[in-house]
Short mmCIF file of C-alpha atoms in Angstrom, two decimals:
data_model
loop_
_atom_site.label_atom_id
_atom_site.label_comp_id
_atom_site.label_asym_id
_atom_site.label_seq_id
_atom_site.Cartn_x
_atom_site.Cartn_y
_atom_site.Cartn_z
CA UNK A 1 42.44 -1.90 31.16
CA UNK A 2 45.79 -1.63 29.10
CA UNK A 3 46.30 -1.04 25.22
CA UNK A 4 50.36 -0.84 25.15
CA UNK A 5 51.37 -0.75 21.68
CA UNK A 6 54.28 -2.46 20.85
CA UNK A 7 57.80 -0.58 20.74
CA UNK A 8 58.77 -1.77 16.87
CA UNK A 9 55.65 0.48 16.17
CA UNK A 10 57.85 3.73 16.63
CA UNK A 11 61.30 2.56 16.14
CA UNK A 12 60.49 -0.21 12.91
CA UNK A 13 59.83 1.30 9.47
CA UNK A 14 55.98 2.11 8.94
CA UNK A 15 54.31 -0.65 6.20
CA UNK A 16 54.81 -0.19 2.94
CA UNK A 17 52.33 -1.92 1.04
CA UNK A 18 48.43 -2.84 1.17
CA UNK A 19 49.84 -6.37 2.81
CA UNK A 20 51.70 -4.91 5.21
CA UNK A 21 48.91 -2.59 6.75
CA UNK A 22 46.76 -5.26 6.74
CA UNK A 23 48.85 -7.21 8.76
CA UNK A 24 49.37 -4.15 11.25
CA UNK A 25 45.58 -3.95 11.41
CA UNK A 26 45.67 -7.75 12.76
CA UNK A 27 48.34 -6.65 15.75
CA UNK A 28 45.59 -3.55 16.67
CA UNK A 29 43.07 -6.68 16.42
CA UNK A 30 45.13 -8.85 18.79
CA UNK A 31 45.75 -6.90 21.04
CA UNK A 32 41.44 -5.47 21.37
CA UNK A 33 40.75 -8.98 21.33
CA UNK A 34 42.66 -9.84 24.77
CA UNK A 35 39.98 -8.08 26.60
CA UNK A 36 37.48 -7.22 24.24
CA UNK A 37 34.69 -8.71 26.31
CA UNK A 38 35.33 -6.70 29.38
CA UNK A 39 35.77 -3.10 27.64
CA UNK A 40 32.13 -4.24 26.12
CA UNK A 41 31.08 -4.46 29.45
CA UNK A 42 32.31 -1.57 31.02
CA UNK A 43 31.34 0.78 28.06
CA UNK A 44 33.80 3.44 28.89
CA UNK A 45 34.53 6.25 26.30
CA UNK A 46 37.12 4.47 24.43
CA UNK A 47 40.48 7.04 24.37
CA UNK A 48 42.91 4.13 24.83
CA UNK A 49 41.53 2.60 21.68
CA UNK A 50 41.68 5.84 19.56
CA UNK A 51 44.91 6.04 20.80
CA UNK A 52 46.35 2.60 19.71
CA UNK A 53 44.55 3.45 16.33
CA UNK A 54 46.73 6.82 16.19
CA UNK A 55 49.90 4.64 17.26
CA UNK A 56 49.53 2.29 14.92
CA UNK A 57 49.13 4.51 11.83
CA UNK A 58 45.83 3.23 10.88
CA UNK A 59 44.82 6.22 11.92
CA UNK A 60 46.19 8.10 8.55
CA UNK A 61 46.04 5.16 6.38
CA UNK A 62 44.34 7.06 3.41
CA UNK A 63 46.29 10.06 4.05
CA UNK A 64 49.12 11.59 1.58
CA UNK A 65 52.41 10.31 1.78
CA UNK A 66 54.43 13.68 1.46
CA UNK A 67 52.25 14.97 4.71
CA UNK A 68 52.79 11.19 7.03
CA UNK A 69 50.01 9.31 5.68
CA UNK A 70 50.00 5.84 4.30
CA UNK A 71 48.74 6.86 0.78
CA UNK A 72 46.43 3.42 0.51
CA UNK A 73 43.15 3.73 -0.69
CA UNK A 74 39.64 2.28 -0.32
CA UNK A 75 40.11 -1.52 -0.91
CA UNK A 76 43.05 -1.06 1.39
CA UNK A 77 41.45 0.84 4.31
CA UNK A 78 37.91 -2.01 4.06
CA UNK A 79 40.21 -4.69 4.68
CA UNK A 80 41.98 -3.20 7.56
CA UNK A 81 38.63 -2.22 9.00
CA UNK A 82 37.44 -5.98 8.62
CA UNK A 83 40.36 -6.92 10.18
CA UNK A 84 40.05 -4.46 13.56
CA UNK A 85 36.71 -5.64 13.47
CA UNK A 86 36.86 -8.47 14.09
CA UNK A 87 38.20 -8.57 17.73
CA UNK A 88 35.89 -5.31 18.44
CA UNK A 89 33.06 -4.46 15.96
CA UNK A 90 33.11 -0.96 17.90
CA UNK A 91 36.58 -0.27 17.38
CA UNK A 92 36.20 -1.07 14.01
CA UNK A 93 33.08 0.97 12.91
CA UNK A 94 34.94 3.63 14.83
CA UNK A 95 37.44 3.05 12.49
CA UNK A 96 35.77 2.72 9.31
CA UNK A 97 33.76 6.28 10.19
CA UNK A 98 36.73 7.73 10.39
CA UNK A 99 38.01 6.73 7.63
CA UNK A 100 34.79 8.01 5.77
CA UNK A 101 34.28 11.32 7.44
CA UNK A 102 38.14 12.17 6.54
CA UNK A 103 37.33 11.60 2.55
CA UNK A 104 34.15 13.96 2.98
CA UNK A 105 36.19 16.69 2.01
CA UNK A 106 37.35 14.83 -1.26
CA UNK A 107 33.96 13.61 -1.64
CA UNK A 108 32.12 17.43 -2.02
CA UNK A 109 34.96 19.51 -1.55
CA UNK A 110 37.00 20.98 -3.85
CA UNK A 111 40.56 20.25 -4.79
CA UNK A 112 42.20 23.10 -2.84
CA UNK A 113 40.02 22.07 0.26
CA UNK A 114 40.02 18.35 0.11
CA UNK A 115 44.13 18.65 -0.41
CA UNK A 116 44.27 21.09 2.79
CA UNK A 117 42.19 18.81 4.96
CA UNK A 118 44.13 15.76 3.95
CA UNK A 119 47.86 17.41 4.79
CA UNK A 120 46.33 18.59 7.87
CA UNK A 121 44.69 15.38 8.93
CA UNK A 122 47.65 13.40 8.02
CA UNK A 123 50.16 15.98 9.76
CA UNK A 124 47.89 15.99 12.71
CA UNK A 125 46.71 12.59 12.93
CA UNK A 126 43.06 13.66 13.47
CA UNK A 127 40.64 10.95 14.34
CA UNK A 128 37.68 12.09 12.85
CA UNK A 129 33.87 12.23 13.75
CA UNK A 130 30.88 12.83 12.07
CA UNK A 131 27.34 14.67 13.15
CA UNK A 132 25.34 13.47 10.14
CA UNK A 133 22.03 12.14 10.87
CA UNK A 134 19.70 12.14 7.60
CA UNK A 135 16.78 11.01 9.89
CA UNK A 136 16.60 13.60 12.21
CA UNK A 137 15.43 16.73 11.07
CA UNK A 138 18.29 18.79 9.00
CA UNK A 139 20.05 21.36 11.00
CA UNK A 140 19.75 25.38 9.91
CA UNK A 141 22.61 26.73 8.30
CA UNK A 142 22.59 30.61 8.43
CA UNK A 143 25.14 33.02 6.00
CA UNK A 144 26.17 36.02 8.39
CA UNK A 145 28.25 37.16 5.64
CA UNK A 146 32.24 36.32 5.84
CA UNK A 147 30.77 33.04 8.52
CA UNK A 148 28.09 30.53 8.47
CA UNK A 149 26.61 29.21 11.64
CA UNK A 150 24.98 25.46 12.18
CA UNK A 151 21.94 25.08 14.64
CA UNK A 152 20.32 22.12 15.53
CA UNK A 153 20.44 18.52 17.19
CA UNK A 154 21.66 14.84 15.69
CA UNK A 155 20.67 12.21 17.27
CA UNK A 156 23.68 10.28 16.35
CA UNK A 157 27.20 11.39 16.33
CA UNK A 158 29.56 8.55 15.94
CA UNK A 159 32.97 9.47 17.35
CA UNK A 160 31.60 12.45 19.53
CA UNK A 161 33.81 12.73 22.58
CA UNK A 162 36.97 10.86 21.01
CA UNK A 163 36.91 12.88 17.97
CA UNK A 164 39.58 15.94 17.28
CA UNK A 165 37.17 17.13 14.55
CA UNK A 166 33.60 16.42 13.46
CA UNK A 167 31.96 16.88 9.99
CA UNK A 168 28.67 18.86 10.06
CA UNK A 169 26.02 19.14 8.07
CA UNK A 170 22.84 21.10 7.04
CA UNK A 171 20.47 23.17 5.03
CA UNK A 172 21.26 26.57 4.11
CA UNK A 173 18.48 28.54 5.05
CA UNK A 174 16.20 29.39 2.98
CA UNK A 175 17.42 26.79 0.29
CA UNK A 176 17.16 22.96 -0.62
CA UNK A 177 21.12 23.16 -0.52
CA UNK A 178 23.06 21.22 1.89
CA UNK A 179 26.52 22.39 3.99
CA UNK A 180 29.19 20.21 4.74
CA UNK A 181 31.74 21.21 7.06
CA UNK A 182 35.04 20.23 9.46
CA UNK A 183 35.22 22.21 12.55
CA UNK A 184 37.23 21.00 15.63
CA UNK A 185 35.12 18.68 18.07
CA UNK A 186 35.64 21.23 20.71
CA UNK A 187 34.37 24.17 19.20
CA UNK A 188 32.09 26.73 20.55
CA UNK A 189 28.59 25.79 20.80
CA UNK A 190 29.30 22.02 19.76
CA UNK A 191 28.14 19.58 22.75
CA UNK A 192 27.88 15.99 23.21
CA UNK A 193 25.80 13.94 24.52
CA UNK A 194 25.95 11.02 26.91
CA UNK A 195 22.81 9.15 25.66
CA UNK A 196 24.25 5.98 23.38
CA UNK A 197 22.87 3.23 26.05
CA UNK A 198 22.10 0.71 23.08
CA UNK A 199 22.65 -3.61 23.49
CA UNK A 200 25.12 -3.14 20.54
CA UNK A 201 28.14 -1.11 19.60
CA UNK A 202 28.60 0.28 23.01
CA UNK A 203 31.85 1.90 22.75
CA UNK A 204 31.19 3.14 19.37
CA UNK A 205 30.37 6.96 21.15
CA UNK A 206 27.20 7.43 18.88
CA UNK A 207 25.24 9.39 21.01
CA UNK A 208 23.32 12.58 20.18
CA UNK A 209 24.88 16.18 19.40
CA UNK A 210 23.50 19.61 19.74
CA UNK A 211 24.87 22.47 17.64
CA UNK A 212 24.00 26.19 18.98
CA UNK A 213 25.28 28.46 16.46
CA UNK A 214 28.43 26.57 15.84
CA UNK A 215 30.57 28.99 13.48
CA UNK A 216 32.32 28.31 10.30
CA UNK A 217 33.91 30.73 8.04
CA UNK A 218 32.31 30.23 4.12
CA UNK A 219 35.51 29.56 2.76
CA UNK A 220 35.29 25.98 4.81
CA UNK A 221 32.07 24.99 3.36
CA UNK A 222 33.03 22.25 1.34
CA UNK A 223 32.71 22.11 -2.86
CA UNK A 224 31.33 25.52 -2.26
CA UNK A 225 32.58 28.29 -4.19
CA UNK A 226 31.52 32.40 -4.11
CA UNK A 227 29.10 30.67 -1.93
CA UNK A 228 27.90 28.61 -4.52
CA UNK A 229 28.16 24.50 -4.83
CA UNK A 230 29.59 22.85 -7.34
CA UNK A 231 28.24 19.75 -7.75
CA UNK A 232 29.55 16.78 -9.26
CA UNK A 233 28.69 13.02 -9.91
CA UNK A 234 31.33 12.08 -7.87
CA UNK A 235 29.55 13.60 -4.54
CA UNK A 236 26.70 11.04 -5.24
CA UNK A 237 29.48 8.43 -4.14
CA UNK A 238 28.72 8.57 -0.56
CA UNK A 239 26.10 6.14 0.08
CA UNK A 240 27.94 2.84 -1.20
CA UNK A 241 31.31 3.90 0.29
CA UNK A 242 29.41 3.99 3.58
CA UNK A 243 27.57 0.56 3.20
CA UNK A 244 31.02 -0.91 2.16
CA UNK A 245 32.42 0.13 5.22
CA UNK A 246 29.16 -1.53 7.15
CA UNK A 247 29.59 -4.68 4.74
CA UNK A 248 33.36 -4.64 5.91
CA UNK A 249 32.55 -4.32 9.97
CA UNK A 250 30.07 -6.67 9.40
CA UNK A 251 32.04 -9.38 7.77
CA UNK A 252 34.87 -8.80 10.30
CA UNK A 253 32.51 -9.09 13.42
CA UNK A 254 31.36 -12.29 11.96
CA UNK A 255 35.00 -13.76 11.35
CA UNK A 256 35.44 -12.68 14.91
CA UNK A 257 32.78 -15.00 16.45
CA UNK A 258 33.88 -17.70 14.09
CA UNK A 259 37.37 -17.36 15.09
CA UNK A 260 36.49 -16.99 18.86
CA UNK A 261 33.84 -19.49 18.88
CA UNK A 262 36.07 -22.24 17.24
CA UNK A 263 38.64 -21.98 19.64
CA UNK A 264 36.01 -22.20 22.67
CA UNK A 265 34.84 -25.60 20.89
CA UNK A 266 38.43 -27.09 20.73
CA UNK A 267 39.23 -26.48 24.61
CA UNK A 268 35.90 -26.31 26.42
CA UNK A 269 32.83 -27.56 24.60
CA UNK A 270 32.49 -31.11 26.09
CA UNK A 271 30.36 -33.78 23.64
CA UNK A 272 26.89 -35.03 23.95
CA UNK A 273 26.92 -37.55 26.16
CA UNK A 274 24.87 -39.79 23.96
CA UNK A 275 26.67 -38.82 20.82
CA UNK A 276 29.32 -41.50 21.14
CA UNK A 277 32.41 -39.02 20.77
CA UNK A 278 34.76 -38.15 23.32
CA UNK A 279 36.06 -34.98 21.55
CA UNK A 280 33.13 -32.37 20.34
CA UNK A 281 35.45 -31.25 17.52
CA UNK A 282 34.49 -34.98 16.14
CA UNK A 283 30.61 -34.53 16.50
CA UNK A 284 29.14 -34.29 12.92
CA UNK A 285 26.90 -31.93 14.08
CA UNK A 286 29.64 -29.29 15.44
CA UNK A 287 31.86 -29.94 12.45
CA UNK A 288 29.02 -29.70 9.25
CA UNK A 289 27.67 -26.31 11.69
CA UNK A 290 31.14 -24.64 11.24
CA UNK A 291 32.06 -26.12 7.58
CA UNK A 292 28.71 -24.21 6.62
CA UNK A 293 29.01 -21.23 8.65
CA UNK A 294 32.79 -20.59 7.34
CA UNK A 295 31.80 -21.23 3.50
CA UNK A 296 29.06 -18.47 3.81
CA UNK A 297 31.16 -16.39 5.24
CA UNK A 298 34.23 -16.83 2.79
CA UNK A 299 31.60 -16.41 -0.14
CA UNK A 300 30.12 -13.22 1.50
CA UNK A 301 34.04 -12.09 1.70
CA UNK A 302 35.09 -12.49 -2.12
CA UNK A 303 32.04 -10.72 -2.92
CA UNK A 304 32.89 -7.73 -0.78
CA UNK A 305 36.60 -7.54 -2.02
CA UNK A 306 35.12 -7.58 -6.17
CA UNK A 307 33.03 -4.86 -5.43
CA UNK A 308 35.61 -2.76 -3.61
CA UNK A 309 37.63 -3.29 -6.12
CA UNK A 310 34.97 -2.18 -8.76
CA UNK A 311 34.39 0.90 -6.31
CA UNK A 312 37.99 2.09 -6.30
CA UNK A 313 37.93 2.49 -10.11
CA UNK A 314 35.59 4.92 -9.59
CA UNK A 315 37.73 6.71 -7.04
CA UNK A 316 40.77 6.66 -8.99
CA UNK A 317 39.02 8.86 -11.37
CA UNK A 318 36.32 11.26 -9.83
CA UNK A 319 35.56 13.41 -12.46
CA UNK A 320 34.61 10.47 -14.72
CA UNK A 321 31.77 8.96 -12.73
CA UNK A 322 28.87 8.98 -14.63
CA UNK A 323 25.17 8.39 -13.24
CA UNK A 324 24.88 5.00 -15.25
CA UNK A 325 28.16 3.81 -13.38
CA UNK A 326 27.22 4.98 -10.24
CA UNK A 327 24.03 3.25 -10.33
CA UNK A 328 25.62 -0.07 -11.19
CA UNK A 329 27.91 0.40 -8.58
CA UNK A 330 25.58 1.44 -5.93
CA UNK A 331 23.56 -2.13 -7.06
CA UNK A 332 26.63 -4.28 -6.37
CA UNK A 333 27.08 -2.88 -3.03
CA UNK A 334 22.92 -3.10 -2.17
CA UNK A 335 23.39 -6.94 -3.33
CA UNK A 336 26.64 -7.18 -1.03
CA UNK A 337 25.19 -5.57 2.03
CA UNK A 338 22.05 -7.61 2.38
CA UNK A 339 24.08 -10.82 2.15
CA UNK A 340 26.84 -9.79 4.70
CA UNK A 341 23.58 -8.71 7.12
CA UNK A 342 22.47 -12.18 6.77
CA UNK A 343 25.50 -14.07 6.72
CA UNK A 344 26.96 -11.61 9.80
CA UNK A 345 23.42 -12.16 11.58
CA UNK A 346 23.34 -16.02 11.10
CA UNK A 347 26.96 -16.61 11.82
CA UNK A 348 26.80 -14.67 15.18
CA UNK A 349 23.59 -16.43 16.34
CA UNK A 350 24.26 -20.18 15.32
CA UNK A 351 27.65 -20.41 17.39
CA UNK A 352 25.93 -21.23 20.58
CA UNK A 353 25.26 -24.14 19.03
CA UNK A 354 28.51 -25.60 18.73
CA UNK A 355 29.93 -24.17 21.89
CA UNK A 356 27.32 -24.84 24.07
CA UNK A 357 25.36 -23.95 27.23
CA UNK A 358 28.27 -22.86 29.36
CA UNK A 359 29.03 -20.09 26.67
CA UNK A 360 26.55 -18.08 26.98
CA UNK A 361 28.37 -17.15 30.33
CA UNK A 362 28.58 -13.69 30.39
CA UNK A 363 32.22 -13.70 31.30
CA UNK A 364 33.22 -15.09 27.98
CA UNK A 365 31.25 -12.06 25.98
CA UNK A 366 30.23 -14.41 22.72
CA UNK A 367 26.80 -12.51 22.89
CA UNK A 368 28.60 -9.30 22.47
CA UNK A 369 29.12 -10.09 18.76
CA UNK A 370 25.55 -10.92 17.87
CA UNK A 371 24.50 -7.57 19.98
CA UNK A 372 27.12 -5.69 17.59
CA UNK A 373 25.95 -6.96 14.57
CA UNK A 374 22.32 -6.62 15.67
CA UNK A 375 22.67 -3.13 16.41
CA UNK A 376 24.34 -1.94 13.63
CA UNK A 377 22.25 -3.61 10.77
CA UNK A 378 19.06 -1.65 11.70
CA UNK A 379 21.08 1.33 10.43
CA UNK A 380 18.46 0.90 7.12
CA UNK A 381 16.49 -1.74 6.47
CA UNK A 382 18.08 -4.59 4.31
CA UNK A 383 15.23 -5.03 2.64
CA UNK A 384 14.84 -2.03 0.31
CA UNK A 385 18.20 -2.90 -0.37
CA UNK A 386 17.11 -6.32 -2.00
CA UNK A 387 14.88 -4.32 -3.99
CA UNK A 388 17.17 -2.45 -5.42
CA UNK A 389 18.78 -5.45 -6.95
CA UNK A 390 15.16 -7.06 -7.70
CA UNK A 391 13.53 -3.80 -10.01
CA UNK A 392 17.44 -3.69 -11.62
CA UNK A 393 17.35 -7.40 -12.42
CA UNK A 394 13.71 -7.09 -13.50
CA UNK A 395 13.53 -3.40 -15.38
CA UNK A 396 17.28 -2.37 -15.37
CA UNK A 397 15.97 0.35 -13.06
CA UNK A 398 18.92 2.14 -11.40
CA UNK A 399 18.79 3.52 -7.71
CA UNK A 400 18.34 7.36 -7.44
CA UNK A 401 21.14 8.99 -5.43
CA UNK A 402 19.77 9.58 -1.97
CA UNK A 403 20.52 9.51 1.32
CA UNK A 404 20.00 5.69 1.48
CA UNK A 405 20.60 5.07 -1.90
#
């Protein structure tokens, strides 16, 4: 299989708006989609696709200008993840992790790390991976003076073998405090596993990671100073950016089935023969199916670009986050995940009904979307985040920054 990116990519001026990279997000998209079902099948570490990422500049797409980046921000880089999404819901929450484990080091860091990592990812065009697994037990982070090391095992590791360098993260011993860090994804006592065998997200390289005594010097442990944290309000940030970026995969891999499935109904679907219509784009049934279907989807859409929008506020000025607004915020995006789950879930089941038996062929991969979308929203259970909206609707009770929250 072939991803040859086109040769205006290297010798045509780089976007230069939000438009523009949204529009080079839908060539990456394109050109998955023209074999998207058979790289789902064949489930093969996914360098070509990291590598059209890197080509296309999507890659940096939050990184500084003055270093190569494409200096966009969040409501930029959801849209563009959307938009890879859906052709390939792995390629795009390959995408959207990376985009996320790249502004860890804004997110805790401090200014003089977060600005180093950025120039360096930027220059570099890291694609970035992340071994962060709050489920798992926390991995041991020792202080041997000038170095720390990590030891442990994630059971998840999103970007593993693709990745050029991988966020850790764990519990200084002996304390409640946690480490993150960036070390390159082939460092010394960092290995990956083959295990990600799951019906969904197969190329998304999510399988598990065990770290013997992987060293980092102290002055890379991020927002840490003298060897001592420095928290802010702003670090509590990372749980809706993350669910965003799932609300924005989501969405995409949805839009993707539509889109697919649609076009499957025009040329192939044949009518009920007792219907009483020749075409089955004329069958009431086929046409109300996708009218409703698309207006869920388009609702679930809007909602997901006001919140973004509400986010980025918050981004554009870190050190005035307050607990109150991220609370709210963190609300907005609980109400916005659990409808894009259901919308994403119902869109990607109902199209066999308006394409019919013959689609569910498993040359013509329409299963692979529900499978992706299936997979991905078990991540945390949508429920608790209904009741998140529910006790704030009912007691103006805000969420307590945690892991899932």
């Amino acid at each position: 299989m072939s991803l040859t990116a086109p040769a205006d990519w290297k010798t045509a001026p780089a976007p230069g708006d939000a438009d523009g990279w949204i529009a080079r997000a839908a060539e990456v998209a394109a050109l998955l989609a023209s074999d998207a079902a058979a790289r789902d099948k064949a489930a093969a570490t996914p360098h070509a696709e990291v590598r059209l990422l890197k080509e296309s500049g999507l890659v940096t797409l939050l990184g500084p200008v003055e270093h190569g980046g494409a200096g966009q921000n969040w409501t930029t880089a959801y849209r563009v993840v959307r938009e890879v999404a859906k052709a390939d819901g792995s390629i795009g929450q390959l995408l959207g992790y990376h985009y996320l484990w790249n502004w860890a080091a804004r997110l805790v860091g401090t200014r003089e790390q977060w600005e180093q990592v950025e120039a360096e990812a930027a220059r570099n065009q890291w694609f970035f991976g992340g071994a962060v697994n709050p489920r798992d037990d926390d991995v041991v982070v020792r202080d041997e003076g000038d170095t720390l090391t990590f030891t442990g095992r994630k059971s998840f590791s999103t970007g593993s073998k693709v990745s050029d360098v991988t966020v850790l993260e764990g519990v200084l011993e002996g304390t409640d405090d946690h480490v993150f860090a960036i070390v390159p994804s082939d460092s010394e006592g960092l290995t990956f596993h083959d295990d990600w065998d799951n019906i969904g997200q197969r190329l998304t390289e999510s399988g598990g990671v065990t770290l013997d005594a992987v060293r980092v010097p102290w002055p890379a442990a991020a927002g840490y100073v003298d060897k001592r944290f420095r928290p802010r309000v702003y670090n509590t940030l990372n749980v809706p950016t993350i669910q965003l970026v799932f609300v924005n995969f989501y969405l995409g891999i949805a839009a993707g089935a539509l889109e697919t499935a649609a076009a499957y109904t025009r040329t192939r679907t044949r009518p009920w023969l007792h219907g009483g219509y020749e075409r089955a784009v004329d069958e009431p049934y086929v046409v109300d199916t996708y009218g409703d279907l698309t207006a869920k989807l388009w609702a679930v859409e809007a909602l997901a670009d006001v919140v973004a929008a509400e986010g980025q506020k918050l981004h554009d000025d870190p050190d005035a986050v307050t607990e109150r607004a991220r609370g709210e915020f963190e609300i907005r995006v609980a109400a916005v995940k659990a409808r894009a789950t259901d919308v994403a879930l119902e869109v990607t089941s109902r199209i066999f009904e308006v394409t019919g038996a013959r689609a569910t062929a498993s040359a013509e991969g329409l299963d692979r979307f529900w499978r992706n979308v299936r997979t991905h929203t078990l991540h945390d259970p949508v429920a608790y985040k209904r009741r998140e909206v529910g006790r704030h609707v009912l007691t103006g009770e805000l969420p307590e920054p945690t892991w899932y929250s």
